[in-house]
Coordinates of C-alpha atoms and ligand atoms in Angstrom, one line a residue:
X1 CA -6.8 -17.1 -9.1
X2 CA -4.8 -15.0 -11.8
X3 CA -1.1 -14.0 -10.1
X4 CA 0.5 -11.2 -11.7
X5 CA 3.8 -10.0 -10.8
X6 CA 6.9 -8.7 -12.4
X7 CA 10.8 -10.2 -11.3
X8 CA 11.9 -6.2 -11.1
X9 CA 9.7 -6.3 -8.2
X10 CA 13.3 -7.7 -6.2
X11 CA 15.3 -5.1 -7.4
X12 CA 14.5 -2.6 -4.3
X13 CA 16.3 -4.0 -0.8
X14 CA 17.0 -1.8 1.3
X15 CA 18.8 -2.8 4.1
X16 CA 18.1 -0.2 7.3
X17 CA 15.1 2.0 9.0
X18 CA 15.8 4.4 11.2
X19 CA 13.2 3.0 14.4
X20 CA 13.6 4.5 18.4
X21 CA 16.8 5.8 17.8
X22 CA 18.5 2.8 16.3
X23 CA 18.9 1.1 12.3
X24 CA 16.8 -1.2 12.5
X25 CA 17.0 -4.4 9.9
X26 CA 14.4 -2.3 7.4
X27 CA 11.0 -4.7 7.4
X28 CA 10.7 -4.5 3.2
X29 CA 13.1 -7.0 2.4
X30 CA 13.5 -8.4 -1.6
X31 CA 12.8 -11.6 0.0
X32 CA 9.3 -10.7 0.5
X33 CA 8.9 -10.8 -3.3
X34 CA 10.1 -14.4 -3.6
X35 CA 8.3 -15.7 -0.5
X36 CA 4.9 -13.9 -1.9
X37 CA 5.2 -15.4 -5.3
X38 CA 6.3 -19.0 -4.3
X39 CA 3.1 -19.1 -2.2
X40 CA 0.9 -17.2 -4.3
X41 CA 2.1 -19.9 -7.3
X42 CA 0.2 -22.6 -5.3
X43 CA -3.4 -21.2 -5.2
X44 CA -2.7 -19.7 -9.1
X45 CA -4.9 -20.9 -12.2
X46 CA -2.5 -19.0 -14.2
X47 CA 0.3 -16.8 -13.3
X48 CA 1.4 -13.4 -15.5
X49 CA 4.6 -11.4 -15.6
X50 CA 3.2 -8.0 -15.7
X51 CA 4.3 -5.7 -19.0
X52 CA 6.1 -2.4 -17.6
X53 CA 3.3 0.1 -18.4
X54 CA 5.5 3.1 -18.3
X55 CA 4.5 6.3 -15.7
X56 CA 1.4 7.0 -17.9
X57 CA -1.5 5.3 -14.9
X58 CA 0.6 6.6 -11.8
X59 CA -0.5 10.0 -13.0
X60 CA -4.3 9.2 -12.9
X61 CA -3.6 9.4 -9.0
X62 CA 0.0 10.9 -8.8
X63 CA 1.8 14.0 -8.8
X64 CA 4.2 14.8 -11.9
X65 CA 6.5 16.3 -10.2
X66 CA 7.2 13.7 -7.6
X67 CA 6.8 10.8 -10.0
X68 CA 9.8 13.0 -12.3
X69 CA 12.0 12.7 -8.2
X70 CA 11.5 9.4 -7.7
X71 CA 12.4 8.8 -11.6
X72 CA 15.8 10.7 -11.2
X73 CA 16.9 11.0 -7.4
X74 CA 19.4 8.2 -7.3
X75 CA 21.3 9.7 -10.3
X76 CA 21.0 13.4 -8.5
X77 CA 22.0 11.4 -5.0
X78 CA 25.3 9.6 -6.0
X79 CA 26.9 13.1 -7.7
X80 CA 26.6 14.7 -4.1
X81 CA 30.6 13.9 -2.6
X82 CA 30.4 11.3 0.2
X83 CA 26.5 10.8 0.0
X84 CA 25.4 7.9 2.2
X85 CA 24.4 4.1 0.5
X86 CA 21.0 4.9 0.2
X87 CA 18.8 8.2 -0.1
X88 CA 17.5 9.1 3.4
X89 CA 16.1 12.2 4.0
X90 CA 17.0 14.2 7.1
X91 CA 14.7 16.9 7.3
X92 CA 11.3 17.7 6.3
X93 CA 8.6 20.9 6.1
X94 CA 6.0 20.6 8.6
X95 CA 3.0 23.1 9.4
X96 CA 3.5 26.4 8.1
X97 CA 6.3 25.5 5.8
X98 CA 5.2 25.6 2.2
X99 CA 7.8 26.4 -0.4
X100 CA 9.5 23.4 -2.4
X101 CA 13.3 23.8 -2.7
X102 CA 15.6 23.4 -5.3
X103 CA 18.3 21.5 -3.4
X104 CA 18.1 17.9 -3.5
X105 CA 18.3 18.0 0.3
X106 CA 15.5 19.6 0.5
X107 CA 13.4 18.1 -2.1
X108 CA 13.7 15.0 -0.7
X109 CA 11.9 16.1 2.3
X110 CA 9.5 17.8 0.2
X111 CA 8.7 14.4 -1.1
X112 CA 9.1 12.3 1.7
X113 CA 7.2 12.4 5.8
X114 CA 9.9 10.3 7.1
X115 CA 13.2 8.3 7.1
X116 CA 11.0 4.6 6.2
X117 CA 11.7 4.8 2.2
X118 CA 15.5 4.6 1.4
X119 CA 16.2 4.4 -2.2
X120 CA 18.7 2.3 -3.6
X121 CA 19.9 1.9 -6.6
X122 CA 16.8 -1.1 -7.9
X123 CA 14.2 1.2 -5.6
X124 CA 12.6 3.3 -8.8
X125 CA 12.2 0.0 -10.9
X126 CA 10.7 -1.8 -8.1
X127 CA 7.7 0.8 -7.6
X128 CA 7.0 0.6 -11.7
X129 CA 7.2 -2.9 -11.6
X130 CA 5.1 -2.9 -8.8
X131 CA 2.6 0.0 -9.7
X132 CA 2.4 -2.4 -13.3
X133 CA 1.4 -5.5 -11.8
X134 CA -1.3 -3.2 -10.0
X135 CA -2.4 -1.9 -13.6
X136 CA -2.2 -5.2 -15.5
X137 CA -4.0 -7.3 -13.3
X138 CA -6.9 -4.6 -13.0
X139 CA -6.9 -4.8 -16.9
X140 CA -7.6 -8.6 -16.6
X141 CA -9.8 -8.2 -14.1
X142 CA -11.8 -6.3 -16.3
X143 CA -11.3 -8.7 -19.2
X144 CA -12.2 -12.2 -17.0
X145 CA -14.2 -10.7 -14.3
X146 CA -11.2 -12.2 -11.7
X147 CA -10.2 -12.5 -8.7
X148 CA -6.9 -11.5 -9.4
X149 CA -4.1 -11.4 -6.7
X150 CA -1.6 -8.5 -8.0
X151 CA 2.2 -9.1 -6.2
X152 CA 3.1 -5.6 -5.4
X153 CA 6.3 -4.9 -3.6
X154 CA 7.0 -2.4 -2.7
X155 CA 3.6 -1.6 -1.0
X156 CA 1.3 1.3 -1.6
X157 CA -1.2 2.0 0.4
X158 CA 0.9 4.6 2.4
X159 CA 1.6 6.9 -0.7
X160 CA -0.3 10.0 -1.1
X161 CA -0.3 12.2 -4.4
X162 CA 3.5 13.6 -3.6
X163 CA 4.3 11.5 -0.6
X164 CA 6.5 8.8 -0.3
X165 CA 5.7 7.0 3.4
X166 CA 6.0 4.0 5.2
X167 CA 8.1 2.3 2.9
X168 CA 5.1 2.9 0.0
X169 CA 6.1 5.1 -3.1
X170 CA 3.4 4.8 -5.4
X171 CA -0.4 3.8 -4.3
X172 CA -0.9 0.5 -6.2
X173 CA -4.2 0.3 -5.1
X174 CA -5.1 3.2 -5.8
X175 CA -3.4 3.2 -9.3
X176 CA -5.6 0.0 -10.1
X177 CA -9.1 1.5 -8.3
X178 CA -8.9 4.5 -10.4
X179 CA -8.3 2.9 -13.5
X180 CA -11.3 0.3 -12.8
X181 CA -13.4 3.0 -11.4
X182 CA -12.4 5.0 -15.3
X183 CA -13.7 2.2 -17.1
X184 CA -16.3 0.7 -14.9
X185 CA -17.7 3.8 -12.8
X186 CA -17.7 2.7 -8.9
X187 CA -15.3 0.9 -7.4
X188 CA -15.1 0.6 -3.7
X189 CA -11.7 -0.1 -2.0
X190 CA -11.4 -2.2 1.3
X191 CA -8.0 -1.5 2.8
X192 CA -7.3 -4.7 5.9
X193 CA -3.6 -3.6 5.9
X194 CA -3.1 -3.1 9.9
X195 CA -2.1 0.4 9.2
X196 CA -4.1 3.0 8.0
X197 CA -4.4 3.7 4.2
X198 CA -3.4 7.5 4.9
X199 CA -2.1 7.8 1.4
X200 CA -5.2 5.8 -0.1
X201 CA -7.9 8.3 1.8
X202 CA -6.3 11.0 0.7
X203 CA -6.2 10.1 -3.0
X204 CA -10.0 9.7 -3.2
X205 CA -10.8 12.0 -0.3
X206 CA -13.2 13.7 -2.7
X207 CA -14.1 11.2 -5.5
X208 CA -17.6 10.4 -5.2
X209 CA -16.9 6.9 -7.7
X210 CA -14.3 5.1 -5.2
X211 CA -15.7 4.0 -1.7
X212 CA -12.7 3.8 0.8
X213 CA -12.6 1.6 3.7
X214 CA -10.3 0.8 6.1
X215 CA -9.5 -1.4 9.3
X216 CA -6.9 -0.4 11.1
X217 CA -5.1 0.1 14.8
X218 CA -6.2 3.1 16.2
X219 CA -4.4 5.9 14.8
X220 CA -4.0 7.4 18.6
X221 CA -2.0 4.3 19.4
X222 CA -0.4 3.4 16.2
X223 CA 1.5 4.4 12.8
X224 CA 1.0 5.9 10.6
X225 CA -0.7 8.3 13.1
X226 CA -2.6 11.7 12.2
X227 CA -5.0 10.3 9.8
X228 CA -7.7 7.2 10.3
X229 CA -10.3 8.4 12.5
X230 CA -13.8 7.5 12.8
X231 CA -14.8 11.0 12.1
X232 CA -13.1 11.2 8.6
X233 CA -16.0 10.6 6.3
X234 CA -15.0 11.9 2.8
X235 CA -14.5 15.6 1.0
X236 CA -17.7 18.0 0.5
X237 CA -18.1 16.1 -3.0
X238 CA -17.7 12.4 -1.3
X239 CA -19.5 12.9 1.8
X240 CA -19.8 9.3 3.4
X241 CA -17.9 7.6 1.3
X242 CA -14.3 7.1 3.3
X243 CA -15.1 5.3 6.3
X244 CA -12.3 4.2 8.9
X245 CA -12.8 1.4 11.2
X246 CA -10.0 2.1 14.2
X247 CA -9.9 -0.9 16.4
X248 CA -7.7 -1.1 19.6
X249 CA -4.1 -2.9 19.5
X250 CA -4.5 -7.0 20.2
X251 CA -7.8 -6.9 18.4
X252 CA -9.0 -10.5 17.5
X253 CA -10.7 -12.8 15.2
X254 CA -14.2 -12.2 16.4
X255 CA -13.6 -8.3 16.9
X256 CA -12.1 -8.0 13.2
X257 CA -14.2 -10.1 11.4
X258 CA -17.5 -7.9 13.0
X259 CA -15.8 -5.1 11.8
X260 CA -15.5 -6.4 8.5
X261 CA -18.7 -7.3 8.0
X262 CA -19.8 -3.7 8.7
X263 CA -17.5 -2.2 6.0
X264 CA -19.3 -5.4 3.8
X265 CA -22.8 -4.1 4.9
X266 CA -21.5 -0.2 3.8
X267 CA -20.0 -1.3 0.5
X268 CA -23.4 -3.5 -0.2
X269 CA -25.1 -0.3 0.1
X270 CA -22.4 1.7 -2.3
X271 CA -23.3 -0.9 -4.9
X272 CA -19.5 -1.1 -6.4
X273 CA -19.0 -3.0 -10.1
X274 CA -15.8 -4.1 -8.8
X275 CA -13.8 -3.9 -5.5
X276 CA -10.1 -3.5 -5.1
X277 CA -8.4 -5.1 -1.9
X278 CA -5.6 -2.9 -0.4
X279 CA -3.9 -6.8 1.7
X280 CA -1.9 -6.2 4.0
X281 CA -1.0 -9.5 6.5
X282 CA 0.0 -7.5 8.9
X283 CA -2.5 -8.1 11.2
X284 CA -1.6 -11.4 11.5
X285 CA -0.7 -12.4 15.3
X286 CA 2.1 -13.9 13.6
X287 CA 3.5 -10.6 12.0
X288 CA 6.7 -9.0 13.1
X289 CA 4.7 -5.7 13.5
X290 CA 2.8 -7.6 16.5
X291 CA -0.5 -5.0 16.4
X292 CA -3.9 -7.7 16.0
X293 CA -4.0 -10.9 16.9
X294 CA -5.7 -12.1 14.1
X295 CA -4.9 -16.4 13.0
X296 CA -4.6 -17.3 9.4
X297 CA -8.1 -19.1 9.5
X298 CA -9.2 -15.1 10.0
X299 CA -8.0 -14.0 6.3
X300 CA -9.4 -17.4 5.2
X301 CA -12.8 -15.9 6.2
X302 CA -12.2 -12.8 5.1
X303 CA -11.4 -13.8 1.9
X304 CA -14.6 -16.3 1.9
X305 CA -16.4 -13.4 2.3
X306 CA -15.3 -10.9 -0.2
X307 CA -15.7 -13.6 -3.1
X308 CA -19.4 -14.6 -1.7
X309 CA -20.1 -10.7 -2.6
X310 CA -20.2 -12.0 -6.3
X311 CA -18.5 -8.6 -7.0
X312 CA -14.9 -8.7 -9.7
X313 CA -12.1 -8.9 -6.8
X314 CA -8.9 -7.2 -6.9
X315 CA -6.1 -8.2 -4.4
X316 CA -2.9 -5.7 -3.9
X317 CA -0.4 -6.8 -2.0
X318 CA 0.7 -4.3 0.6
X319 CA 2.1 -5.1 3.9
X320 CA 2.9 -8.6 6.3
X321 CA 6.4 -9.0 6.7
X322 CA 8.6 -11.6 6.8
X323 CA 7.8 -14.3 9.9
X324 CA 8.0 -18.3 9.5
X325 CA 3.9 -18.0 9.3
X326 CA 3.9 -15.4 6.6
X327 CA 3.5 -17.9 3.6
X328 CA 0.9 -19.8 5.3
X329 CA -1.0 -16.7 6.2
X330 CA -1.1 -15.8 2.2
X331 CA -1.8 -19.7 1.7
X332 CA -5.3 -19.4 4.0
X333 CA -5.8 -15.7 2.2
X334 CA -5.8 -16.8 -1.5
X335 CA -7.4 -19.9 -0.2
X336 CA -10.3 -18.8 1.3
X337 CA -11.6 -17.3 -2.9
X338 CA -12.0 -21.9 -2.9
X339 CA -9.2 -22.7 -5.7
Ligands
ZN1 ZN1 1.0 -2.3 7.3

C-alpha cells in the first residue's frame, strides 16, 4: 500500500464548533494527521510526502472565485479591528437570496453553509496540502496501478464547487476522481463516510464518466441533511449514475456490508478503469459521532472486497475522529487490501 501525505497537513487546528448552542471541542483536530500517518506507516510498502501541486487540479472541480477566498480570507480577517481567533461566519444567504457581497462578512457566508470550518491561520495550507496528497497519489495510482491510501486532512467529501461544509474545504476525492476519470475515462467513486457526500454528488451530479455512490445515515435523521436520498439518481446528462444508499442510525455489520455489496453489484455494471474511495471511519461504533455500529473487522471486509474487484484503488481519507479505537479501525481498513 503506497501512503502519501504531506506534514502541512497539521498546520489547520482549529480548536471550537459551534454544536446545540454550545463550543464544542471542534472534532478535526491536527492530531488526527499524526494518528492517521503513524498507523497508516504500518500497513505501507512505501510512504510519499506529496509535492504541493499549486491550485491548478482544485479548479478541474472548483470554483475560482472561492478557491481565490479561501487563498486570501485570513489576511482580509485579521485587518478587521477586534475580529475573533478564527474566521467564523455568522450569517449566510438561504432560498431566494442570490447576490454575492463585497464585505468580507458577507462573503464568508457566501462561501460557507455553516459555522463547522473555522480558519486559522495554517487552515489554507492544510487543504492544499491535503487536496495534493489527493492529486499525487492519483498520479501514482495511475503510474503502479495501486492501491494507494492518500492522508487527507482536512476532509473533503463535504465541499461543493463554492462551499466550504462540514469541516471539508476542498473535495479531495473529487479533485483525485476527476483527474483519473481525465486520463483514464470512467471512474466510479464509493463514498462509506457516515455522512453524506453532499459536496461529492453535487460535483459530478451531471458527469456521465464518474459513478457516485454513497452509504450514509439517512439524511432525514442525520447531517449533513437536505441532500442523500434514494430518489437522487444523477443530472439529465448522468441519469443513474449517483446512487445514495440511506441506512437508518445504529445500522450494523450485516446491514452495511449488504448494502455495500449492492453499490459493488452497480459499479460492476458501470465498468469503472479505476475507483476512488471517499473513507471515512466514521461509521465505526467506536467513533465519537456514534451514528452505525459498524466493528473494525467491518472495514476489514470492506476493504477485502474493493481490492477482490481487481480494479486500481484509490483511498481518501475523510472522516473518523479521534477515539482510543480510531487507529485500529484504520489498521483493519488498510489491512483488509492483505499487506
Ligand atoms: Zn463523516
Amino acid at each position: 500500500m503506497l501512503v502519501v501525505h504531506h506534514p502541512d497537513e497539521a498546520r489547520h487546528d482549529p480548536e471550537h464548533v459551534f454544536r446545540m448552542g454550545r463550543f464544542l471541542p471542534q472534532p478535526d483536530r491536527a492530531d488526527r494527521y499524526r494518528l492517521f500517518l503513524s498507523e497508516a506507516c504500518k500497513h505501507a510498502s512505501e510512504v510519499v510526502e506529496a509535492p504541493l501541486c499549486g491550485t491548478e487540479p482544485l479548479l478541474t472541480v472548483h470554483d475560482a472565485g472561492y478557491v481565490e477566498f479561501l487563498q486570501t480570507v485570513w489576511q482580509r480577517w485579521r485587518a478587521i479591528p477586534d475580529a475573533g481567533p478564527e474566521v467564523v461566519p455568522s450569517v449566510h444567504p438561504t432560498q431566494r437570496m442570490h447576490r454575492k457581497p463585497k464585505d468580507l462578512l458577507g462573503e464568508l457566508g457566501w462561501y460557507s453553509n455553516s459555522t463547522s470550518c473555522p480558519i486559522g491561520e495554517g487552515t489554507y495550507a492544510s487543504a492544499l496540502a491535503s487536496a495534493a496528497s489527493a492529486v499525487h497519489a492519483a498520479d501514482r495510482l495511475m503510474a503502479d496501478g495501486g492501491p494507494a491510501y492518500a492522508l487527507c486532512r482536512p476532509p473533503g467529501h463535504h465541499a461543493y464547487r463554492d462551499l466550504m461544509s462540514g469541516v471539508c474545504f476542498f473535495n479531495n476525492a473529487a479533485i483525485a476522481a476527476r483527474r483519473l476519470s481525465q486520463a483514464m475515462g470512467r471512474v466510479a467513486l464509493i463514498d462509506i463516510d457516515v455522512h453524506h457526500g453532499n459536496g461529492t454528488q453535487d460535483i459530478f451530479w451531471s458527469d456521465s464518466n464518474v459513478f457516485f455512490a454513497s452509504l450514509h445515515v439517512d439524511p432525514d435523521f442525520g447531517p449533513p441533511y437536505y441532500a442523500g436520498y434514494a430518489d437522487e439518481t444523477g443530472g439529465d446528462e448522468a441519469r443513474g449514475l449517483n446512487l445514495n444508499k440511506p441506512l437508518p442510525v445504529g445500522t450494523d455489520d450485516r446491514a452495511y456490508l449488504a448494502a455495500f455489496d449492492e453499490v459493488l453489484a452497480s459499479v460492476a455494471r458501470f465498468a469503472p478503469k479505476a475507483i476512488v474511495v471517499s473513507a471515512g471511519l466514521d461509521a465505526s461504533a467506536y467513533d465519537p459521532v456514534q451514528t452505525f455500529r459498524l466493528s473494525n473487522e467491518a472495514f476489514g471486509e470492506i476493504s477485502g472486497r474493493l481490492a477482490a474487484t481487481g480494479l486500481p484503488v484509490l483511498l481518501v481519507q475523510e472522516g473518523g475522529y479521534l477515539s482510543p479505537n480510531l487507529a485500529a479501525c484504520l489498521g483493519a481498513f488498510l489491512g483488509g487490501f492483505g499487506g
